[in-house]
Amino acid sequence: MKIGIVGLGVVGLATGVVLAEQGHKIIGVDIDQNKVKGLECKRSPIYEPGLQEMLERYFHNFTFTTDYGLLFNTDLVFITVSTPTIDGKIYLGYVFDVAKRLRDVLKRNDAIVVIKSTVVPGTARKVKEIVKNDVVSNPEFLREGSAILDTKNPDRIVIGSENKEAGDLVENLWKFTNAPVIRATWEEAEMIKYAANSFLAVKISFINEIANVCEKLKDCDVTVIAKAIGMDKRISPYFLNAGIGWGGSCFPKDTQAIVSFARDLGEELKIVEAAIKVNNERIKRVVSMLKGFIKEGNVCVLGVAFKPNTDDTRESVALKLIKTLKSEGYKVVAYDPKAITNEAKMVGLDECIRIADVVIIATEWDEFKGLEEKLRGKFVIDGRRILDPSKMEKEKFKAVGLGE
Ligand code: UGA
């Protein structure tokens, strides 16, 4: 098929390379000229495992452009633009802008418009009013850092459609993944995405609260609790890693968006609101651990990206931590294998540790595992539970969810 993808962020690019691998011709559209120019030279604008290689390998199936006009004879167009939260509410302007452009371009064409961007219920219906073409809601569940793997091996494919044939076509497109398919209405498909992200955010905040209690107990480690409860199939072991909180471009904005969307409908999402509140308190707890060690001095923050295997720092808890530490008067240096920031002086791993009075692990990069020996002599706070407490100096080590 000839497939348009509008919005070349992580979702658009991962969708693009995976469908290009399947032999489809992809026309990638973005308003960012620099991004398009880079992609035309086979340069991925973001770090995502496997993305650069896939881009190069299937480059012959790609056209990158800022010109919507090239979408005129496509069979299907994905909308993968961002849907930021502004003043606590979802901003759908980019999605509707794209819809208007598609209406003008697809005039003589019955291309199906597929919404992958995370949008509140009712959006597909509005996009349909604008474009007139068939619209399918096909929410994305990939995680940054494993975007390509997740796109190829999703747990399920959700297809929300009004027109059965349009839904069938999109279902067929993803058949190669062998994933179970949920056919739904537009509103159900849109709601599934928010329910999924909110539930995962709640799960993490839940274990983080359990971690708080563990810290007050003698000989109690939250990782043991998480392991044991995760063995219960009804709970499952995933997303039970206690830490300094959830960040990134999805959970913070999506939880806020659904809370305010529900409130506009006269419903309170009390549990999701509590999860947000718990998350907002994570940094305060790390700072108080730090104050238990030193009141001033040099802090090395290991990890700046919002999670490992990405250079994305959007809503990164590590960055928020750095800002808070600076406002508390600490001098901060940082190291990350891929991400950079202007918020702290970025140095090499060894130098970061050498300069520091206290080292805080803020992102669980593999590179930070096994650092116990190198950290000898330093105060250490493990904010992501990747160090082995038995190998650390007792008086100099604190970790999220680890009791005295
Ligand atoms: C999340 C969802 O996991 C995806 O399914 C969804 O498609 C995506 O949002 C989206 O809406 O586009 P992502 O934000 O890329 O994916 O990353 P996650 O792996 O979910 O991590 C989010 C945050 O939670 C990170 O800051 C991570 O460090 C934190 N986290 C995750 C924990 O603190 N503990 C855990 O056990 C898991």
Short mmCIF file of C-alpha atoms and ligand atoms in Angstrom, two decimals:
data_model
loop_
_atom_site.label_atom_id
_atom_site.label_comp_id
_atom_site.label_asym_id
_atom_site.label_seq_id
_atom_site.Cartn_x
_atom_site.Cartn_y
_atom_site.Cartn_z
CA MET A 1 0.00 0.00 0.00
CA LYS A 2 0.94 3.62 -0.27
CA ILE A 3 0.81 4.92 3.27
CA GLY A 4 1.07 8.48 4.54
CA ILE A 5 2.37 9.21 8.02
CA VAL A 6 1.87 12.73 9.31
CA GLY A 7 4.01 13.54 12.35
CA LEU A 8 7.49 12.04 12.45
CA GLY A 9 8.03 11.63 16.18
CA VAL A 10 8.75 8.29 17.82
CA VAL A 11 5.30 6.84 16.99
CA GLY A 12 5.33 8.04 13.37
CA LEU A 13 8.87 6.84 12.73
CA ALA A 14 8.45 3.47 14.42
CA THR A 15 5.19 2.88 12.52
CA GLY A 16 6.92 4.00 9.32
CA VAL A 17 9.97 1.76 9.50
CA VAL A 18 7.98 -1.28 10.57
CA LEU A 19 5.49 -0.85 7.68
CA ALA A 20 8.35 -0.07 5.26
CA GLU A 21 9.88 -3.39 6.29
CA GLN A 22 6.59 -5.02 5.27
CA GLY A 23 7.10 -3.60 1.79
CA HIS A 24 4.70 -0.66 1.94
CA LYS A 25 5.64 2.67 0.37
CA ILE A 26 5.73 5.33 3.07
CA ILE A 27 5.33 9.07 2.64
CA GLY A 28 6.41 10.71 5.87
CA VAL A 29 5.20 14.28 6.37
CA ASP A 30 6.32 16.71 9.04
CA ILE A 31 6.22 20.50 9.29
CA ASP A 32 9.74 20.55 10.77
CA GLN A 33 12.02 21.17 7.79
CA ASN A 34 15.20 20.27 9.63
CA LYS A 35 13.77 16.94 10.68
CA VAL A 36 12.69 16.18 7.11
CA LYS A 37 16.08 17.25 5.72
CA GLY A 38 17.86 14.96 8.19
CA LEU A 39 15.57 12.05 7.34
CA GLU A 40 16.16 12.62 3.63
CA CYS A 41 19.84 12.03 4.46
CA LYS A 42 18.87 8.84 6.35
CA ARG A 43 19.42 10.54 9.71
CA SER A 44 17.03 9.64 12.52
CA PRO A 45 16.10 12.74 14.56
CA ILE A 46 15.89 10.71 17.78
CA TYR A 47 17.76 7.88 19.44
CA GLU A 48 15.64 4.76 19.54
CA PRO A 49 17.16 1.26 19.43
CA GLY A 50 17.13 -0.12 15.86
CA LEU A 51 15.56 2.98 14.30
CA GLN A 52 18.61 4.28 12.45
CA GLU A 53 19.40 0.84 11.05
CA MET A 54 15.80 0.21 9.90
CA LEU A 55 15.67 3.66 8.31
CA GLU A 56 18.78 2.90 6.29
CA ARG A 57 17.72 -0.62 5.35
CA TYR A 58 14.26 0.34 4.09
CA PHE A 59 15.09 3.80 2.86
CA HIS A 60 14.04 2.82 -0.69
CA ASN A 61 10.45 2.57 0.57
CA PHE A 62 10.42 6.09 2.04
CA THR A 63 9.69 9.60 0.85
CA PHE A 64 10.10 12.37 3.43
CA THR A 65 8.51 15.73 2.81
CA THR A 66 6.93 18.84 4.30
CA ASP A 67 4.47 18.84 1.39
CA TYR A 68 1.03 17.41 2.22
CA GLY A 69 0.32 17.40 -1.53
CA LEU A 70 2.31 14.17 -1.91
CA LEU A 71 -0.37 12.36 0.07
CA PHE A 72 -2.94 12.79 -2.72
CA ASN A 73 -2.85 9.19 -3.95
CA THR A 74 -2.26 7.32 -0.71
CA ASP A 75 -4.40 4.37 0.42
CA LEU A 76 -4.21 5.27 4.04
CA VAL A 77 -2.85 8.12 6.15
CA PHE A 78 -1.79 7.82 9.78
CA ILE A 79 -2.05 10.85 12.02
CA THR A 80 0.80 10.60 14.53
CA VAL A 81 1.22 14.21 15.63
CA SER A 82 1.59 15.14 19.28
CA THR A 83 -1.32 15.99 21.55
CA PRO A 84 0.23 18.03 24.35
CA THR A 85 -1.52 18.99 27.55
CA ILE A 86 -1.85 22.74 27.89
CA ASP A 87 -3.21 24.24 31.13
CA GLY A 88 -4.16 20.74 32.26
CA LYS A 89 -6.23 20.00 29.16
CA ILE A 90 -5.45 18.12 25.97
CA TYR A 91 -4.61 20.35 23.00
CA LEU A 92 -6.03 18.82 19.83
CA GLY A 93 -5.10 21.70 17.52
CA TYR A 94 -2.36 19.75 15.74
CA VAL A 95 -4.70 16.83 15.02
CA PHE A 96 -7.42 19.10 13.64
CA ASP A 97 -4.87 21.07 11.58
CA VAL A 98 -3.74 17.83 9.99
CA ALA A 99 -7.37 16.82 9.39
CA LYS A 100 -8.02 20.10 7.57
CA ARG A 101 -4.92 19.69 5.42
CA LEU A 102 -5.95 16.10 4.61
CA ARG A 103 -9.46 17.24 3.67
CA ASP A 104 -7.91 19.50 1.02
CA VAL A 105 -5.40 16.95 -0.24
CA LEU A 106 -7.54 13.80 -0.25
CA LYS A 107 -10.44 15.39 -2.15
CA ARG A 108 -10.50 12.92 -5.00
CA ASN A 109 -9.32 10.00 -2.94
CA ASP A 110 -10.99 7.60 -0.51
CA ALA A 111 -7.88 7.09 1.61
CA ILE A 112 -8.63 5.97 5.15
CA VAL A 113 -7.50 8.36 7.86
CA VAL A 114 -6.08 6.47 10.84
CA ILE A 115 -5.61 8.26 14.16
CA LYS A 116 -2.67 6.95 16.19
CA SER A 117 -2.12 10.08 18.25
CA THR A 118 -3.49 9.78 21.78
CA VAL A 119 -6.78 11.69 21.69
CA VAL A 120 -9.72 12.04 24.06
CA PRO A 121 -12.97 10.23 23.21
CA GLY A 122 -14.97 12.07 20.58
CA THR A 123 -11.96 13.19 18.55
CA ALA A 124 -12.24 10.60 15.75
CA ARG A 125 -15.87 11.65 15.33
CA LYS A 126 -14.79 15.29 14.92
CA VAL A 127 -11.97 14.35 12.52
CA LYS A 128 -14.54 12.46 10.43
CA GLU A 129 -16.65 15.62 10.20
CA ILE A 130 -13.63 17.50 8.88
CA VAL A 131 -12.10 15.01 6.45
CA LYS A 132 -15.30 13.22 5.33
CA ASN A 133 -13.14 10.15 4.46
CA ASP A 134 -13.39 7.03 6.59
CA VAL A 135 -11.68 7.42 9.95
CA VAL A 136 -10.23 4.62 12.07
CA SER A 137 -8.94 4.98 15.61
CA ASN A 138 -5.87 2.75 16.05
CA PRO A 139 -4.20 3.77 19.32
CA GLU A 140 -0.53 3.08 19.85
CA PHE A 141 0.85 1.25 22.88
CA LEU A 142 4.58 1.30 22.11
CA ARG A 143 7.07 2.34 24.75
CA GLU A 144 9.96 4.63 23.98
CA GLY A 145 13.22 2.74 24.21
CA SER A 146 11.58 -0.35 22.68
CA ALA A 147 9.40 1.35 20.09
CA ILE A 148 10.23 -0.88 17.13
CA LEU A 149 10.06 -4.10 19.11
CA ASP A 150 6.69 -3.06 20.56
CA THR A 151 5.32 -2.03 17.14
CA LYS A 152 6.24 -5.43 15.74
CA ASN A 153 5.04 -7.38 18.78
CA PRO A 154 2.09 -5.54 20.32
CA ASP A 155 0.05 -7.21 23.08
CA ARG A 156 -3.07 -6.30 21.11
CA ILE A 157 -4.24 -4.21 18.19
CA VAL A 158 -7.19 -1.92 18.85
CA ILE A 159 -9.31 -0.89 15.88
CA GLY A 160 -12.07 1.63 16.46
CA SER A 161 -14.20 2.21 13.40
CA GLU A 162 -17.66 3.14 12.25
CA ASN A 163 -17.24 1.61 8.83
CA LYS A 164 -16.46 -2.11 9.02
CA GLU A 165 -14.52 -2.27 5.74
CA ALA A 166 -12.23 0.60 6.79
CA GLY A 167 -11.59 -1.20 10.09
CA ASP A 168 -10.92 -4.47 8.21
CA LEU A 169 -8.30 -2.79 6.06
CA VAL A 170 -6.38 -1.45 9.06
CA GLU A 171 -6.74 -4.80 10.85
CA ASN A 172 -5.24 -6.47 7.79
CA LEU A 173 -2.32 -4.07 7.74
CA TRP A 174 -1.22 -5.27 11.19
CA LYS A 175 -1.98 -8.96 10.59
CA PHE A 176 1.74 -9.76 10.37
CA THR A 177 2.11 -9.01 14.08
CA ASN A 178 -0.17 -11.97 14.96
CA ALA A 179 -1.48 -9.90 17.86
CA PRO A 180 -5.05 -10.35 19.10
CA VAL A 181 -7.40 -7.72 17.72
CA ILE A 182 -10.04 -5.77 19.62
CA ARG A 183 -12.68 -4.25 17.36
CA ALA A 184 -14.34 -1.30 19.00
CA THR A 185 -16.18 1.94 18.45
CA TRP A 186 -14.20 5.15 18.03
CA GLU A 187 -14.92 6.22 21.59
CA GLU A 188 -14.03 2.83 23.04
CA ALA A 189 -10.72 2.75 21.18
CA GLU A 190 -9.86 6.25 22.38
CA MET A 191 -10.83 5.41 25.95
CA ILE A 192 -8.81 2.16 25.92
CA LYS A 193 -5.60 4.14 25.41
CA TYR A 194 -6.26 6.43 28.39
CA ALA A 195 -7.42 3.58 30.59
CA ALA A 196 -4.23 1.65 29.78
CA ASN A 197 -1.82 4.51 30.46
CA SER A 198 -3.70 5.61 33.58
CA PHE A 199 -3.76 2.10 34.97
CA LEU A 200 -0.02 1.69 34.45
CA ALA A 201 0.64 5.05 36.09
CA VAL A 202 -1.56 4.01 39.03
CA LYS A 203 0.35 0.74 39.32
CA ILE A 204 3.70 2.54 39.58
CA SER A 205 2.39 5.10 42.06
CA PHE A 206 0.92 2.25 44.11
CA ILE A 207 4.27 0.48 44.46
CA ASN A 208 5.93 3.84 45.16
CA GLU A 209 3.61 4.34 48.13
CA ILE A 210 4.38 0.84 49.36
CA ALA A 211 8.05 1.81 48.97
CA ASN A 212 7.49 4.81 51.26
CA VAL A 213 6.26 2.51 54.02
CA CYS A 214 9.11 0.02 53.46
CA GLU A 215 11.60 2.84 54.00
CA LYS A 216 10.23 3.31 57.52
CA LEU A 217 10.61 -0.38 58.42
CA LYS A 218 13.57 -2.36 59.61
CA ASP A 219 14.86 -4.92 57.09
CA CYS A 220 12.22 -4.30 54.49
CA ASP A 221 12.88 -4.00 50.76
CA VAL A 222 10.14 -3.03 48.29
CA THR A 223 11.77 -5.04 45.49
CA VAL A 224 11.04 -8.22 47.44
CA ILE A 225 7.42 -7.16 47.96
CA ALA A 226 7.06 -6.29 44.24
CA LYS A 227 8.55 -9.60 43.17
CA ALA A 228 6.20 -11.57 45.39
CA ILE A 229 2.99 -9.73 44.53
CA GLY A 230 3.96 -9.75 40.84
CA MET A 231 3.87 -13.56 40.87
CA ASP A 232 0.14 -13.34 41.36
CA LYS A 233 -1.12 -13.55 37.78
CA ARG A 234 -3.89 -11.12 38.59
CA ILE A 235 -1.27 -8.49 39.45
CA SER A 236 1.58 -9.40 37.01
CA PRO A 237 5.22 -8.46 37.57
CA TYR A 238 5.38 -5.49 35.18
CA PHE A 239 5.38 -1.82 36.11
CA LEU A 240 6.04 -2.58 39.74
CA ASN A 241 9.50 -1.00 39.85
CA ALA A 242 9.52 1.56 42.61
CA GLY A 243 11.54 4.65 41.83
CA ILE A 244 11.68 8.41 41.74
CA GLY A 245 8.48 8.51 39.70
CA TRP A 246 7.06 8.26 36.22
CA GLY A 247 7.81 10.82 33.54
CA GLY A 248 8.03 11.02 29.78
CA SER A 249 5.83 12.41 27.08
CA CYS A 250 2.85 10.17 27.84
CA PHE A 251 1.92 9.31 31.43
CA PRO A 252 2.08 12.86 32.84
CA LYS A 253 0.09 14.41 29.99
CA ASP A 254 -2.36 11.53 29.51
CA THR A 255 -3.27 11.20 33.18
CA GLN A 256 -3.88 14.95 33.38
CA ALA A 257 -5.87 14.95 30.14
CA ILE A 258 -8.21 12.14 31.17
CA VAL A 259 -8.75 13.61 34.64
CA SER A 260 -9.80 16.95 33.19
CA PHE A 261 -11.81 15.30 30.40
CA ALA A 262 -13.71 13.25 32.99
CA ARG A 263 -14.22 16.30 35.19
CA ASP A 264 -15.82 18.13 32.27
CA LEU A 265 -18.25 15.23 32.12
CA GLY A 266 -18.99 15.62 35.84
CA GLU A 267 -16.89 12.61 36.88
CA GLU A 268 -13.95 12.55 39.25
CA LEU A 269 -11.15 10.06 38.52
CA LYS A 270 -10.05 9.95 42.16
CA ILE A 271 -7.60 7.08 41.79
CA VAL A 272 -5.80 8.61 38.81
CA GLU A 273 -5.68 11.95 40.62
CA ALA A 274 -4.12 10.24 43.64
CA ALA A 275 -1.54 8.58 41.39
CA ILE A 276 -0.55 11.99 40.00
CA LYS A 277 -0.29 13.40 43.52
CA VAL A 278 1.89 10.52 44.69
CA ASN A 279 4.10 11.00 41.64
CA ASN A 280 4.50 14.72 42.27
CA GLU A 281 5.83 13.97 45.75
CA ARG A 282 8.62 11.62 44.66
CA ILE A 283 11.35 14.23 44.25
CA LYS A 284 10.75 15.72 47.69
CA ARG A 285 11.51 12.32 49.19
CA VAL A 286 14.79 11.95 47.32
CA VAL A 287 15.85 15.45 48.39
CA SER A 288 15.13 14.59 51.99
CA MET A 289 17.28 11.44 51.65
CA LEU A 290 20.04 13.64 50.26
CA LYS A 291 19.73 16.08 53.16
CA GLY A 292 20.28 13.13 55.47
CA PHE A 293 23.75 12.87 53.90
CA ILE A 294 24.82 16.43 53.11
CA LYS A 295 23.22 19.87 53.35
CA GLU A 296 25.40 21.35 50.60
CA GLY A 297 28.00 20.19 48.11
CA ASN A 298 28.36 18.37 44.80
CA VAL A 299 25.75 15.97 43.53
CA CYS A 300 26.23 13.68 40.54
CA VAL A 301 22.96 12.72 38.88
CA LEU A 302 23.28 9.57 36.80
CA GLY A 303 20.67 9.59 34.05
CA VAL A 304 18.89 12.51 32.49
CA ALA A 305 16.57 10.72 30.03
CA PHE A 306 13.07 9.96 31.35
CA LYS A 307 13.84 6.25 31.00
CA PRO A 308 16.69 4.10 29.65
CA ASN A 309 17.37 3.54 25.92
CA THR A 310 16.12 6.92 24.82
CA ASP A 311 17.55 10.42 24.56
CA ASP A 312 14.12 11.87 25.39
CA THR A 313 14.08 14.18 28.42
CA ARG A 314 10.47 15.36 28.15
CA GLU A 315 8.90 15.42 31.63
CA SER A 316 11.95 13.55 32.86
CA VAL A 317 11.89 13.13 36.63
CA ALA A 318 15.70 13.21 36.53
CA LEU A 319 15.59 16.73 35.08
CA LYS A 320 13.04 17.87 37.65
CA LEU A 321 15.31 16.46 40.32
CA ILE A 322 18.29 18.41 38.94
CA LYS A 323 16.27 21.65 38.95
CA THR A 324 15.13 21.06 42.52
CA LEU A 325 18.65 20.25 43.70
CA LYS A 326 19.96 23.47 42.16
CA SER A 327 17.20 25.50 43.78
CA GLU A 328 18.23 23.94 47.11
CA GLY A 329 21.78 25.22 46.58
CA TYR A 330 23.53 22.00 45.54
CA LYS A 331 26.07 21.97 42.72
CA VAL A 332 24.95 19.43 40.15
CA VAL A 333 26.86 17.51 37.51
CA ALA A 334 25.19 14.88 35.38
CA TYR A 335 25.93 12.00 33.06
CA ASP A 336 23.69 10.16 30.62
CA PRO A 337 24.72 7.69 27.91
CA LYS A 338 22.45 9.35 25.29
CA ALA A 339 20.53 12.35 26.58
CA ILE A 340 21.81 15.86 27.22
CA THR A 341 20.53 18.85 29.17
CA ASN A 342 21.51 22.45 29.82
CA GLU A 343 20.24 22.18 33.39
CA ALA A 344 23.48 20.68 34.68
CA LYS A 345 27.09 20.41 33.60
CA MET A 346 27.27 17.19 31.60
CA VAL A 347 30.47 15.21 32.22
CA GLY A 348 31.73 11.66 31.69
CA LEU A 349 30.63 8.87 34.02
CA ASP A 350 33.94 8.60 35.90
CA GLU A 351 34.28 12.35 36.31
CA CYS A 352 30.70 12.64 37.51
CA ILE A 353 31.37 10.14 40.27
CA ARG A 354 34.79 11.65 41.09
CA ILE A 355 33.43 15.19 41.54
CA ALA A 356 30.46 14.08 43.62
CA ASP A 357 29.90 14.02 47.34
CA VAL A 358 26.65 12.21 46.63
CA VAL A 359 25.70 10.15 43.58
CA ILE A 360 22.00 9.78 42.74
CA ILE A 361 20.85 7.19 40.22
CA ALA A 362 17.91 8.78 38.42
CA THR A 363 17.55 6.61 35.29
CA GLU A 364 18.09 2.86 35.19
CA TRP A 365 20.49 2.61 32.24
CA ASP A 366 22.21 -0.79 32.00
CA GLU A 367 25.52 1.07 32.16
CA PHE A 368 24.80 1.99 35.78
CA LYS A 369 24.26 -1.60 36.86
CA GLY A 370 27.26 -3.10 38.61
CA LEU A 371 28.71 0.29 39.61
CA GLU A 372 28.89 -0.72 43.28
CA GLU A 373 32.69 -0.98 43.35
CA LYS A 374 33.22 2.32 41.52
CA LEU A 375 30.92 4.11 43.98
CA ARG A 376 32.92 3.02 47.03
CA GLY A 377 33.61 5.93 49.35
CA LYS A 378 30.74 8.07 48.03
CA PHE A 379 27.32 8.68 49.47
CA VAL A 380 24.87 7.00 47.09
CA ILE A 381 21.09 7.22 46.59
CA ASP A 382 19.65 4.57 44.31
CA GLY A 383 16.49 6.16 42.92
CA ARG A 384 15.83 3.28 40.52
CA ARG A 385 16.82 0.22 42.51
CA ILE A 386 19.52 -1.12 40.23
CA LEU A 387 22.36 -1.49 42.75
CA ASP A 388 22.84 -4.45 45.05
CA PRO A 389 22.39 -3.09 48.61
CA SER A 390 24.50 -5.91 50.06
CA LYS A 391 27.51 -4.58 48.10
CA MET A 392 27.08 -1.00 49.31
CA GLU A 393 28.52 0.69 52.41
CA LYS A 394 25.64 0.69 54.88
CA GLU A 395 26.12 4.16 56.33
CA LYS A 396 26.60 5.71 52.92
CA PHE A 397 23.73 4.16 51.01
CA LYS A 398 20.02 4.90 50.72
CA ALA A 399 17.56 3.58 48.16
CA VAL A 400 13.91 4.07 47.31
CA GLY A 401 11.86 1.51 49.20
CA LEU A 402 14.74 0.15 51.26
CA GLY A 403 14.25 0.15 55.04
CA GLU A 404 16.91 0.82 57.63
C1 UGA B 1 4.00 4.62 27.92
C2 UGA B 1 3.25 3.29 27.87
O1 UGA B 1 3.99 2.29 28.57
C3 UGA B 1 3.04 2.83 26.42
O2 UGA B 1 2.26 1.65 26.40
C4 UGA B 1 2.32 3.94 25.66
O3 UGA B 1 2.17 3.61 24.29
C5 UGA B 1 3.13 5.22 25.75
O4 UGA B 1 3.29 5.59 27.13
C6 UGA B 1 2.38 6.30 25.02
O5 UGA B 1 1.29 6.67 25.45
O6 UGA B 1 2.81 6.69 23.91
P1 UGA B 1 6.58 5.36 27.66
O7 UGA B 1 6.12 6.68 28.19
O8 UGA B 1 7.39 5.35 26.41
O9 UGA B 1 5.30 4.42 27.35
O10 UGA B 1 7.46 4.62 28.76
P2 UGA B 1 7.16 3.62 29.98
O11 UGA B 1 8.03 2.44 29.81
O12 UGA B 1 5.72 3.38 30.15
O13 UGA B 1 7.70 4.47 31.22
C7 UGA B 1 7.03 5.65 31.66
C8 UGA B 1 7.63 6.13 32.96
O14 UGA B 1 7.31 5.24 34.02
C9 UGA B 1 9.15 6.23 32.94
O15 UGA B 1 9.53 7.43 33.58
C10 UGA B 1 9.61 5.03 33.73
O16 UGA B 1 10.84 5.24 34.38
C11 UGA B 1 8.48 4.90 34.75
N1 UGA B 1 8.33 3.54 35.29
C12 UGA B 1 7.96 2.51 34.47
C13 UGA B 1 8.55 3.30 36.63
O17 UGA B 1 8.88 4.23 37.41
N2 UGA B 1 8.38 2.04 37.12
C14 UGA B 1 8.01 0.99 36.33
O18 UGA B 1 7.87 -0.14 36.84
C15 UGA B 1 7.80 1.24 34.98
#
